[in-house]
XYZ file of C-alpha atoms in Angstrom:
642
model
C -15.868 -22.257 1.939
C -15.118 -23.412 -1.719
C -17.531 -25.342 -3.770
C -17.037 -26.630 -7.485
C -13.533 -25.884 -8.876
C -11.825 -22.847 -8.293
C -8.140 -22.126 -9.719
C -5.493 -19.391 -9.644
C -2.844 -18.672 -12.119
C 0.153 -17.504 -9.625
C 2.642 -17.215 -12.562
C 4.428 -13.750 -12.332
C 6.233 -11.368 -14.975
C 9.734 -10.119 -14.762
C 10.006 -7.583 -12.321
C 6.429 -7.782 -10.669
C 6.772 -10.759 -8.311
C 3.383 -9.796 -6.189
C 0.037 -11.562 -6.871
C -2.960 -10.268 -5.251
C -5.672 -12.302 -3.722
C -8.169 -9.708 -2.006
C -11.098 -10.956 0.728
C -12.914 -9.816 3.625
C -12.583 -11.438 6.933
C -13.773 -14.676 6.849
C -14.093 -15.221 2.963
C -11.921 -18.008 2.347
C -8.561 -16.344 1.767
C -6.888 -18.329 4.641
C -8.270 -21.208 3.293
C -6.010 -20.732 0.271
C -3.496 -20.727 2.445
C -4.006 -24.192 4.238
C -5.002 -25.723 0.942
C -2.233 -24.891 -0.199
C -0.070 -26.701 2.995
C -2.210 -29.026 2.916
C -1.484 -30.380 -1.047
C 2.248 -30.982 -0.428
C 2.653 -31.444 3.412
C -0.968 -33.343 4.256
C -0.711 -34.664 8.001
C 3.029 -32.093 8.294
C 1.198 -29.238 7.183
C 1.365 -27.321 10.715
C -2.218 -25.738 9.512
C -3.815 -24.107 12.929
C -6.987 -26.667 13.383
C -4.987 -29.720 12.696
C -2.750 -28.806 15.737
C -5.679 -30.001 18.279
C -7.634 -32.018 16.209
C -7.137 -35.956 14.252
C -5.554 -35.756 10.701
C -9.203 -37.607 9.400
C -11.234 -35.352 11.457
C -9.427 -31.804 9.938
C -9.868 -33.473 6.537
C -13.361 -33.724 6.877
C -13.769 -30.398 8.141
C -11.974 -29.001 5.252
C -15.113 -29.855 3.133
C -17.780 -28.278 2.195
C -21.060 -28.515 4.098
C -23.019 -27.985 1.137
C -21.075 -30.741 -1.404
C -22.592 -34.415 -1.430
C -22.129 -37.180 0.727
C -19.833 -39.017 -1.811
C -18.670 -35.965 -3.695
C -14.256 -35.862 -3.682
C -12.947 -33.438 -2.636
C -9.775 -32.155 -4.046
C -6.349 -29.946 -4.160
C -3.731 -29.222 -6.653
C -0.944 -27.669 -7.239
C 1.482 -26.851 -10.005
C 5.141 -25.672 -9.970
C 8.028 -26.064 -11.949
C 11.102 -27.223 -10.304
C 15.060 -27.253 -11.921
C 16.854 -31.064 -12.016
C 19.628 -31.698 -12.793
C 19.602 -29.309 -15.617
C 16.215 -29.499 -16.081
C 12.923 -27.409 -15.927
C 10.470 -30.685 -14.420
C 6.283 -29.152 -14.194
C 5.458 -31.092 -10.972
C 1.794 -31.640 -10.267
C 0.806 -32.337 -7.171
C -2.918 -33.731 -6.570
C -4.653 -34.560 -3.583
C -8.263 -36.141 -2.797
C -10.443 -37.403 -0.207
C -13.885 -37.779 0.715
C -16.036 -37.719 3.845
C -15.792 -41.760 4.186
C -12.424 -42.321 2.888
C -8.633 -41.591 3.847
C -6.610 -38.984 1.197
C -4.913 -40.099 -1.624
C -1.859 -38.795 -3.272
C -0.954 -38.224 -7.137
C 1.814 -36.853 -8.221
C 2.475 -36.378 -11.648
C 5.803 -35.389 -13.360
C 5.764 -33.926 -16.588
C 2.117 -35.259 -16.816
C 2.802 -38.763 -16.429
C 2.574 -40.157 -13.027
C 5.337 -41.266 -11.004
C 3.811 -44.161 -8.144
C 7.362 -44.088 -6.155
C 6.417 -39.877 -5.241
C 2.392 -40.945 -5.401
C 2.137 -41.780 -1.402
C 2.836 -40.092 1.483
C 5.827 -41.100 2.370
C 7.260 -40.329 -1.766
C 5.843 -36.955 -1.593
C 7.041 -36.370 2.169
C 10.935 -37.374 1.088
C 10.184 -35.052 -2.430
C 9.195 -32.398 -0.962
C 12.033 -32.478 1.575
C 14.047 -31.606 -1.246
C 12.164 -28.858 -2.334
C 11.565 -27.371 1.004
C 11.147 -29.241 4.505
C 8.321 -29.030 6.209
C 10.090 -28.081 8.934
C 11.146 -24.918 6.942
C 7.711 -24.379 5.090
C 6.955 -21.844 7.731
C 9.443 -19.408 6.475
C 7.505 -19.115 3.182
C 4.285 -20.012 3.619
C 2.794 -18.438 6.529
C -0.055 -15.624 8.393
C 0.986 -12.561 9.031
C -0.197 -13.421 12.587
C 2.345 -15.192 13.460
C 4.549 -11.802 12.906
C 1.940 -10.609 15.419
C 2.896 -12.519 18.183
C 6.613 -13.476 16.855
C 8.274 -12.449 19.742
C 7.614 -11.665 23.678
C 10.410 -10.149 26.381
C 13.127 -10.538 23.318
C 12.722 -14.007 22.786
C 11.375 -15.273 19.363
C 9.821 -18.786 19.265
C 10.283 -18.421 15.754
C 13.375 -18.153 16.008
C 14.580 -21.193 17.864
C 12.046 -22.928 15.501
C 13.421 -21.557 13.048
C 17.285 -22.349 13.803
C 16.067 -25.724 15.262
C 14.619 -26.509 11.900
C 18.028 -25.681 9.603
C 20.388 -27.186 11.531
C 18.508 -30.274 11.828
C 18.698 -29.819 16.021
C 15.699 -31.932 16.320
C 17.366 -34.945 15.060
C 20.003 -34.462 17.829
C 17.520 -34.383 20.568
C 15.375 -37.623 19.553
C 18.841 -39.231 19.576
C 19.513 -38.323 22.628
C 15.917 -38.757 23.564
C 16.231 -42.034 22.286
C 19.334 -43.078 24.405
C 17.546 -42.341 27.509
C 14.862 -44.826 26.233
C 17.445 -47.332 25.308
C 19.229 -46.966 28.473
C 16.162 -47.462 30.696
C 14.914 -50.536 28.671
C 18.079 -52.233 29.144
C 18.485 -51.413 32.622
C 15.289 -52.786 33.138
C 16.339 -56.298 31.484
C 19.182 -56.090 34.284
C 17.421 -56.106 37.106
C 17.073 -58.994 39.721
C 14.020 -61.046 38.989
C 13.216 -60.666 42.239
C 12.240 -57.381 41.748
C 10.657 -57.022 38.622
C 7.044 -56.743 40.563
C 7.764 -53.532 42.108
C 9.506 -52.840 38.627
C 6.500 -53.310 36.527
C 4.381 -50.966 39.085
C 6.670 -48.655 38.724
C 7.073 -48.285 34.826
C 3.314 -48.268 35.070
C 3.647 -45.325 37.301
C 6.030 -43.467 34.976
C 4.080 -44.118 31.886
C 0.816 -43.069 33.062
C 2.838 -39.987 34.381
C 4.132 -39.439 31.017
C 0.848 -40.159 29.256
C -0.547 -37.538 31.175
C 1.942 -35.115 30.757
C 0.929 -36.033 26.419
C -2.496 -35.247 26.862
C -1.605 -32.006 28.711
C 0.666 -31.039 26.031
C -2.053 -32.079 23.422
C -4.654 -29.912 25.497
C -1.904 -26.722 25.624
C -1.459 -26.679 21.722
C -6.026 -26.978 21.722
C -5.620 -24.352 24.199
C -3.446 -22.233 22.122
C -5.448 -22.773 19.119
C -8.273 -21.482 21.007
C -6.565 -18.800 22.553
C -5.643 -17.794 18.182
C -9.306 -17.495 17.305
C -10.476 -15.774 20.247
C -7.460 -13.255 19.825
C -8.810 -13.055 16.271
C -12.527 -12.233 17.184
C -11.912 -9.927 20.088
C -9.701 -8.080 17.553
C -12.295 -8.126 14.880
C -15.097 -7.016 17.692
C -12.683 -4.347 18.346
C -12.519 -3.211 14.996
C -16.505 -3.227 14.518
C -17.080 -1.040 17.822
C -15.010 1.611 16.597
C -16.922 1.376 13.065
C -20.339 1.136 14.678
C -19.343 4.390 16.707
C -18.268 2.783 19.751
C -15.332 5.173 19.809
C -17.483 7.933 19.382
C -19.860 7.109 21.791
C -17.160 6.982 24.214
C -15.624 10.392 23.103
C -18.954 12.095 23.926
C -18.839 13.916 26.577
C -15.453 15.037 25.427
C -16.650 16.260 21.885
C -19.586 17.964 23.568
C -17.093 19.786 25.854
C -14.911 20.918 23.184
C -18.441 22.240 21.024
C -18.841 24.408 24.259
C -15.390 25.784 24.039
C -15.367 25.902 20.240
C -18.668 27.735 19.944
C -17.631 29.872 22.912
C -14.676 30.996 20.426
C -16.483 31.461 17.668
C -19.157 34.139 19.294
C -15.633 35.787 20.730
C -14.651 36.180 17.239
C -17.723 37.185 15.827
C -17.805 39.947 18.742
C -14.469 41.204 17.585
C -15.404 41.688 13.944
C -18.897 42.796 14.770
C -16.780 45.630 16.721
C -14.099 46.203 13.853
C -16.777 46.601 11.225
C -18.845 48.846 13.068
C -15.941 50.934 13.747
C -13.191 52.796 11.412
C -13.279 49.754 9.385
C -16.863 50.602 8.198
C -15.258 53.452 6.323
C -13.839 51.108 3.841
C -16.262 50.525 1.841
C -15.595 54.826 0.894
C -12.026 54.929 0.490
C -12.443 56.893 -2.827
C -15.070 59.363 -1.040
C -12.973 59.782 2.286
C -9.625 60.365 -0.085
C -11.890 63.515 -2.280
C -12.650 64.543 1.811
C -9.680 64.981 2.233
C -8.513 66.642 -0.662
C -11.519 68.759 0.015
C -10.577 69.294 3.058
C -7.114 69.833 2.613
C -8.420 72.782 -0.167
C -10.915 74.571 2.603
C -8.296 74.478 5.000
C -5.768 76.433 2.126
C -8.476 78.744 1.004
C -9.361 79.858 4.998
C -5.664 80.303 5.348
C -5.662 82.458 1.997
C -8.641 84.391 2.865
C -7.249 85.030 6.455
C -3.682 86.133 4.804
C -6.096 88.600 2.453
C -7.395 90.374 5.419
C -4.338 90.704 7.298
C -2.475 91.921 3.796
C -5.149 94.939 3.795
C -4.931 95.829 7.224
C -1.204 96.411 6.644
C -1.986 97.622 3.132
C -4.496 100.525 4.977
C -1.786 101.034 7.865
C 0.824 101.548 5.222
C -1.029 104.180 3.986
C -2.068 106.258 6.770
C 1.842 105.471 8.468
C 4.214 105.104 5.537
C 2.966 106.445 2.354
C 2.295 110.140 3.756
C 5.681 110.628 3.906
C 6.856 109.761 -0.159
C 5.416 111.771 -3.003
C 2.480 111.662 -4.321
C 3.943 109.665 -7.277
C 5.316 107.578 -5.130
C 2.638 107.153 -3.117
C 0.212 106.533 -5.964
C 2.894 104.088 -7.841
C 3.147 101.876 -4.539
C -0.856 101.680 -3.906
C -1.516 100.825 -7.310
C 0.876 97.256 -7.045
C -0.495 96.720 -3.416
C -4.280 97.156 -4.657
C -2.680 94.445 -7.983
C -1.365 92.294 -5.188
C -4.338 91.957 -3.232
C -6.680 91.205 -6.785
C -4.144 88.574 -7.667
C -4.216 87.066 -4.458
C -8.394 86.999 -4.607
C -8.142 85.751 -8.333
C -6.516 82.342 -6.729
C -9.001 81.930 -4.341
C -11.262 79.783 -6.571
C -12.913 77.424 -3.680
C -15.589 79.149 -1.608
C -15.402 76.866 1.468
C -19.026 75.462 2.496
C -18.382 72.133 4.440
C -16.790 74.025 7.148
C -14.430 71.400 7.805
C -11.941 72.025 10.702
C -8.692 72.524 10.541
C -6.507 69.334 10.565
C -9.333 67.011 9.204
C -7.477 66.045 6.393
C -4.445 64.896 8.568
C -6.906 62.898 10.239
C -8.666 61.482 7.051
C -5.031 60.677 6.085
C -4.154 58.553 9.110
C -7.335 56.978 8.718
C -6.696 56.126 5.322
C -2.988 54.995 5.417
C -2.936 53.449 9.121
C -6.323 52.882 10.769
C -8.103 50.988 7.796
C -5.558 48.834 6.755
C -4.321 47.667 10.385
C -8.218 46.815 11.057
C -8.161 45.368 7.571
C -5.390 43.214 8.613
C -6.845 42.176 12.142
C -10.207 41.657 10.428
C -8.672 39.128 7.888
C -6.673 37.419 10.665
C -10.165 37.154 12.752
C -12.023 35.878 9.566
C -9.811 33.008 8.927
C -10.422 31.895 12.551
C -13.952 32.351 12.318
C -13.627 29.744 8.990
C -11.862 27.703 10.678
C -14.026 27.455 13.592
C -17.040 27.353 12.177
C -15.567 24.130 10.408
C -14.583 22.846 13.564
C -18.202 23.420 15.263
C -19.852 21.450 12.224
C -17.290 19.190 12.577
C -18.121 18.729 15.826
C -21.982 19.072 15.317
C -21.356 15.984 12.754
C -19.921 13.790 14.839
C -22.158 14.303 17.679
C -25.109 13.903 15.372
C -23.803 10.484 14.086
C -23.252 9.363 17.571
C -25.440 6.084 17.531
C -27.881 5.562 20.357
C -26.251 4.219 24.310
C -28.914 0.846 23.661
C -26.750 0.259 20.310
C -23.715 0.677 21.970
C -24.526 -1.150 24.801
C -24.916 -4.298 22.464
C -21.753 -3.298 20.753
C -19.802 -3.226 24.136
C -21.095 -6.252 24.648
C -20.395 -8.107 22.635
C -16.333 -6.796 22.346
C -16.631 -7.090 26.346
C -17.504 -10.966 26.194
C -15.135 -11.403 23.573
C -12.664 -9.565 25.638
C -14.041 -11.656 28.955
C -13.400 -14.765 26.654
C -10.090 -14.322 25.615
C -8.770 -13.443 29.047
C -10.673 -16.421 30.667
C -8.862 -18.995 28.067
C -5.497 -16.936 28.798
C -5.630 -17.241 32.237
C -6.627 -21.249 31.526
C -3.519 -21.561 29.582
C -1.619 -20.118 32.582
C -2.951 -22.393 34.809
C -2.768 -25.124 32.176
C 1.532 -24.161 32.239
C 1.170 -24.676 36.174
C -0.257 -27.838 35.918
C 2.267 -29.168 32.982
C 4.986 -27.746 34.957
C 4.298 -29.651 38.047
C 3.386 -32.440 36.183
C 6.936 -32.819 34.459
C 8.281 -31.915 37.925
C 6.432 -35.129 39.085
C 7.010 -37.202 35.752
C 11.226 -36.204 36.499
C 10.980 -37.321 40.143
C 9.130 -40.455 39.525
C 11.858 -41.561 36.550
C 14.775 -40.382 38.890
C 13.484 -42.571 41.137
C 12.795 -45.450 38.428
C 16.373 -45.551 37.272
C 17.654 -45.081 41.401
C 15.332 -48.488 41.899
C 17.008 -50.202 38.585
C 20.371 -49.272 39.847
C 19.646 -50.299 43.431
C 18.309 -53.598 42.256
C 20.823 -54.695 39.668
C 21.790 -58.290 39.622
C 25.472 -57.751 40.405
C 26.902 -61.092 40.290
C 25.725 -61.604 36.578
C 24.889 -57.760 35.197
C 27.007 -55.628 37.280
C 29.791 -54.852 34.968
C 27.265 -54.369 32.154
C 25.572 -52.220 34.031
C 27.881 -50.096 34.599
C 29.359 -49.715 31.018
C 25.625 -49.545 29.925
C 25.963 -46.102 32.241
C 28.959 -44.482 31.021
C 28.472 -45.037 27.024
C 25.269 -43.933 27.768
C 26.367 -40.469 29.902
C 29.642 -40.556 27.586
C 27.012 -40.582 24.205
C 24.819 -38.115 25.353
C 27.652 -35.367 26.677
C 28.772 -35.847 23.139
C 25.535 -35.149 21.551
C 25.535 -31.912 24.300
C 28.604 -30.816 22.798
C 27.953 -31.443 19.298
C 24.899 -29.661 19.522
C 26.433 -26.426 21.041
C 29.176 -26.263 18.758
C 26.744 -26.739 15.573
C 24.442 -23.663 17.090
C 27.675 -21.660 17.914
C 29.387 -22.467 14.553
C 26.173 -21.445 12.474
C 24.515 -18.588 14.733
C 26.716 -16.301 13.225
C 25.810 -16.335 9.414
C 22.111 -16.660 10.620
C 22.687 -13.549 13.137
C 24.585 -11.816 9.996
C 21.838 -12.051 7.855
C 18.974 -11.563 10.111
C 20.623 -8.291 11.207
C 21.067 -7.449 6.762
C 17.296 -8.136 6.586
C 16.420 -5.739 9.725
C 18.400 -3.167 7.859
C 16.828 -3.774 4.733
C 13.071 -3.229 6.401
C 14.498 -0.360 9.000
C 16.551 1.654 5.635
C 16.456 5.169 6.990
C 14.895 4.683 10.607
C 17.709 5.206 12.833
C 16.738 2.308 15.153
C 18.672 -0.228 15.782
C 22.738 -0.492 15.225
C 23.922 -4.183 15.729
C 21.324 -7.274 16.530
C 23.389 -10.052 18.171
C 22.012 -13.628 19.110
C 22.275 -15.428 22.233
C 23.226 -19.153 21.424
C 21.919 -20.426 24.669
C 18.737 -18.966 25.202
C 17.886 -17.108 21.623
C 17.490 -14.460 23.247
C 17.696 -11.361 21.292
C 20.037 -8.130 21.961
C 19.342 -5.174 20.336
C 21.541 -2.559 20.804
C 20.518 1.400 19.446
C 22.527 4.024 17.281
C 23.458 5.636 20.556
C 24.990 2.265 22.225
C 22.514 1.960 24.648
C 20.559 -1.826 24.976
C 17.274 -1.513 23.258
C 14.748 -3.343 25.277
C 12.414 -5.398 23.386
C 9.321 -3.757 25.993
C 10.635 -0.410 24.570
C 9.883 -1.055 21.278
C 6.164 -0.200 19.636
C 3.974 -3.128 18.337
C 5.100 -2.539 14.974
C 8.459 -2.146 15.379
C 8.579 -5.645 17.032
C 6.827 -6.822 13.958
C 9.256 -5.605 11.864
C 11.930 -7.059 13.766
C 10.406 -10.702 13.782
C 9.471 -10.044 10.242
C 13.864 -10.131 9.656
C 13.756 -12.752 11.436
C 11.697 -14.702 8.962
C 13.295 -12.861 5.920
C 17.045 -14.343 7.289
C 15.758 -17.637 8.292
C 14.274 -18.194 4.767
C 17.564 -16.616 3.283
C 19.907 -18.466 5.567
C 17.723 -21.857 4.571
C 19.314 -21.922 1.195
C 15.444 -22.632 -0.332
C 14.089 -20.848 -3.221
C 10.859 -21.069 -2.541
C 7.725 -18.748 -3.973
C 5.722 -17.524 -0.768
C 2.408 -17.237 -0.046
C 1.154 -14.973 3.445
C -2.073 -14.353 4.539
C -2.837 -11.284 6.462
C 0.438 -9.689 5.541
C 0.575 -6.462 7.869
C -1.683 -8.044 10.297
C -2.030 -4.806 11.853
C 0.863 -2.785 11.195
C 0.700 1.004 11.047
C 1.019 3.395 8.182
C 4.347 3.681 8.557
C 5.369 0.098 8.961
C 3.005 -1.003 6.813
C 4.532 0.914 4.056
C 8.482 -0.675 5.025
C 6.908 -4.474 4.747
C 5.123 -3.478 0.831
C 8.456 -1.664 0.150
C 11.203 -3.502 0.916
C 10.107 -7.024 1.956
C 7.215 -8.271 -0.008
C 8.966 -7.264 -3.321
C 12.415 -8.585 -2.345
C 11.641 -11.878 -0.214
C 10.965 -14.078 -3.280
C 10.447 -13.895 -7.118
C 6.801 -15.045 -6.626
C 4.539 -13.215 -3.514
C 1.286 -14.263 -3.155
C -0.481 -11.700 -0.603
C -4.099 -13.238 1.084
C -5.172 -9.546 2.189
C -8.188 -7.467 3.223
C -9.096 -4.014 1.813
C -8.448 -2.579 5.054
C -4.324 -3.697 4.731
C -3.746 -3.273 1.158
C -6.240 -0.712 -0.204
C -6.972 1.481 -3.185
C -3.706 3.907 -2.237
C -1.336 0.762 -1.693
C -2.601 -0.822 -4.740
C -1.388 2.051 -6.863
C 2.023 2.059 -5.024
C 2.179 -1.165 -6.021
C 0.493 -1.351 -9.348
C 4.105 -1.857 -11.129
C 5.285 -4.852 -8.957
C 1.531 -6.578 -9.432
C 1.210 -9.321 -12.389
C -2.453 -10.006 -11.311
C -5.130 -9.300 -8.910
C -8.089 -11.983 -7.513
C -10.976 -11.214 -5.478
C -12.269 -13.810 -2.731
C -16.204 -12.968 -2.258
C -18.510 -14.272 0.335
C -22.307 -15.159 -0.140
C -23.675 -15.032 3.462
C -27.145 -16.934 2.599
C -25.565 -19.668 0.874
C -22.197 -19.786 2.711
C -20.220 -20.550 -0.504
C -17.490 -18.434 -1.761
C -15.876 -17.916 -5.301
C -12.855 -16.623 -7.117
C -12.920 -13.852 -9.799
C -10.090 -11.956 -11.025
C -9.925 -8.284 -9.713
C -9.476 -6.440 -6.448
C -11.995 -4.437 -4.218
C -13.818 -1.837 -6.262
């Protein structure tokens, strides 16, 4: 997607080992990736394409439609590397055009060195750096974490171990012993039989030739199998933005409108009901507490006035019953303080009561005051807060259902994520069908050499070839139990230190999530046990999607430990599609630890504007990948989305 020169400076500052390359799907940030690769591994680079396709052909495809028929096109790199003592600045530069093969440079302290300047120099260089084999540890897509793992085995894994202990040099010797073996059984054979000997070999060859090209189609298969997964994801992710999901949740949204609305006019009822009631009366506290004093004052003055009235009716009886019977000074004395009493007891009366209030109405302005209000006060407040928050709810609801894009859109939409879906499970169910066919084919291939080396044996010219024959057969069985054992013993010996430090690294990533206890290895199959705080087995089925990731994410992290390699990294797509949760254990604890120089390939949707700041002090620098759709060219700019 690159056209005219483009460069990055990856060099980091103490204590912030991340780079930041930012791009949307599709912009060119993988393509960083494979360039890289692709500058110090050429035809071992392991990028995806190349996998099913001619090392000439992926060249050519790696440049750019729009550059000139005899433009070059070219990669380099730059990294510093300690020998012997010394800091070396290694540059690495390689070139090719459409009508020509690549060529290697490789310069050394800016002078060129022609014993590294080929293939084969920079091939045996950079297996000192880091083996190809190996380069998968460090420079890698976050994909591959995707699909690490399946029923608690990890390709990656045995890859992985295969690769440090140098396992696949054991099996092409022991690959190649079987070849030896047959070619010189084949030189023993009576000449009478060489015929049917020849038919044969052709027989097992074009079995095994076959058996090749299914291979070859598998890993085309697989490759096709890795983009489809890719679009069907990406189709996935545009329906729910294009409000598939929506569309889909409908019927239930509209539902719970009914029920939310049908709430909210129960509320309103209720308060409609409080307000009209005692609660009304709120508004006049200050006049309801004066009606009650007022009240309280009319009842006292009735009382008084009543007491008045029954005071002179005893005052009058006391006259006519008592008073006739004392002297007349007496007598005059005692009406003369009953007449004071009574004038003293009118002088107090000072309210005239005109409201005609009952008696008892202030007790019951009091209750209302003190009890009724403020307990509908209460229940009103309670109701209004649900009314707020349904009414949030109902536009909440009203939004969504407004925003709910048309069924013929959707239809399109669904569509297209339902032929993408239709796709990937057509090529899946190929590639299972594909494994049929390479199984029985090897079945056949197995049966057809059995029967090859069963012929030789049969047809061995005993009077001159017998005894070689048979020491041919027991150096060769004796060679290759040796290489057997040898090959167990080296797994057993190192699984160990690789199991230790796997486990360190799933620790690392897991920190406070009680998870997993002990991780153990089997040497055999690779199979991994994981085994839970509790003691119980932890199946690899039970685990979520992201917790598998994190565990084939250690795996990586121990791998690249155990491999002895210091080695900057560079990961495109780094939390794939993690959640929130694991997404934040990978930013924390991996990325910042694996190496002293991270370059992340992400979109905005992985590492966004609220990771960025959580990682603002462990960033040096930040580049932006950006995509012009009409002239299908992209370039580099330093800074991040937004």
């Amino acid at each position: 997607p690159f056209l005219g020169e483009h460069s990055l400076d990856l060099n980091t500052l103490p204590e912030k080992p991340l780079i930041l390359v930012g791009a949307l799907n599709g912009g060119g940030k993988t393509s960083i990736l494979e360039a890289t690769r692709l500058t110090l591994y050429g035809p071992e680079c392991g990028n995806g394409k190349l996998r099913s396709m001619k090392y000439k052909d992926y060249l050519r495809m790696c440049i750019n439609n729009s550059a000139r028929l005899d433009e070059i096109t070219s990669t380099e790199i730059v990294f510093l590397r300690n020998e012997e003592g010394k800091s070396k600045e290694v540059r690495v530069v390689r070139s090719w055009t459409r009508t020509s093969d690549d060529m290697v440079s490789v310069f050394i302290n800016d002078e060129l060195d022609e014993s590294l300047s080929s293939e084969e120099g920079l091939y045996a260089y950079m297996s000192a750096c880091l083996p190809s084999k190996l380069a998968h540890l460090f420079l890698f897509d976050g994909e591959q974490i995707l699909h690490g793992g399946a029923g608690g085995v990890s390709p990656i894994l045995k890859n992985g171990v295969y690769s440090l202990l140098g396992i696949e040099t054991i099996d092409k010797l022991a690959n190649d012993l079987v070849f030896f073996e047959r070619k010189q059984l084949s030189e023993l054979v009576k000449k009478s039989a060489l015929t049917e000997l020849k038919a044969f070999e052709i027989q097992v060859k074009q079995l095994s030739e076959k058996v090749g090209a299914l291979h070859d189609e598998r890993k085309a298969q697989e490759e096709l199998i890795s983009e489809s997964s890719h679009l069907h994801a990406r189709r996935k992710e545009e329906f729910s933005l294009n409000g598939g999901d929506d569309f889909k949740n409908k019927k239930a949204n509209e539902d719970a409108l009914e029920l939310k609305q049908g709430a909210l006019e129960t509320v309103n009822a209720e308060l409609i009901e409080i307000f009209s009631g005692p609660l009304s009366l709120e508004i006049a506290l200050k006049q309801l507490d004066e009606l009650r004093h007022r009240a309280k004052s009319e009842s006292e003055t009735i009382g008084a006035i009543a007491s008045l009235d029954i005071l002179k009716k005893r005052d009058i009886a006391l006259a006519e019953e008592v008073l006739t019977k004392v002297s007349s000074a007496e007598r005059t004395k005692i009406l003369a303080w009953l007449k004071q009493d009574i004038e003293r007891r009118s002088a107090s009366i000072t309210d005239i009561p005109n409201l005609g209030l009952e008696p008892g109405t202030a007790d019951d302005i009091k209750v209302l005051i003190e009890i009724t209000i403020p307990q509908m006060r209460k229940k009103a407040d309670v109701l209004i807060v649900e009314q707020s928050k349904l009414e949030d709810e109902v536009s909440a609801l009203n939004e969504k259902l407004r925003q709910v894009p048309s069924s013929e859109y959707i239809q399109e939409q669904e569509s297209l994520l339902n032929q993408a879906k239709l796709d990937l499970d057509m090529l899946k169910a190929g590639l299972a069908i594909l494994d049929e066919t390479i199984a029985k084919e090897q079945r056949n291939l197995l049966e057809k050499e059995s029967e090859l080396r069963a012929f030789k044996l049969a047809n061995i010219d005993a009077t001159s070839n017998g005894a070689e024959a048979v020491r041919l057969q027991r150096q060769t069985a004796k060679s290759l139990e040796t290489l057997a054992v040898f090959k167990k013993k080296l797994i057993a010996e190192n699984i160990t230190l690789i199991q230790s430090l796997i486990e360190e690294s799933l620790q690392r990533l897991l920190r406070k999530l009680s998870l997993v206890k002990t991780l153990t290895i089997d040497p055999e199959t690779f199979e991994i046990h994981l085994q839970s705080p509790s003691g119980s087995t932890l199946l690899w089925q039970q685990m979520s999607a992201g917790e598998q990731q994190i565990v084939t994410t250690a795996i990586i992290w121990g791998l690249a430990r155990a491999s002895g390699h210091v080695f900057p990294m560079i990961v495109d797509t780094p939390l794939g599609r993690l959640d929130e949760t694991h997404r934040g254990k990978l930013l924390e604890h991996y990325y910042p630890e694996a190496s002293h120089q991270v370059v992340l390939l992400s979109t905005d949707k992985e590492i966004g504007a609220k990771e960025l700041r959580e990682l603002q002090d462990l960033v040096t620098r930040t580049y932006l990948v950006r995509h012009n759709e009409q002239t299908k060219v992209s370039d580099l700019t330093e800074g991040y989305f937004n």
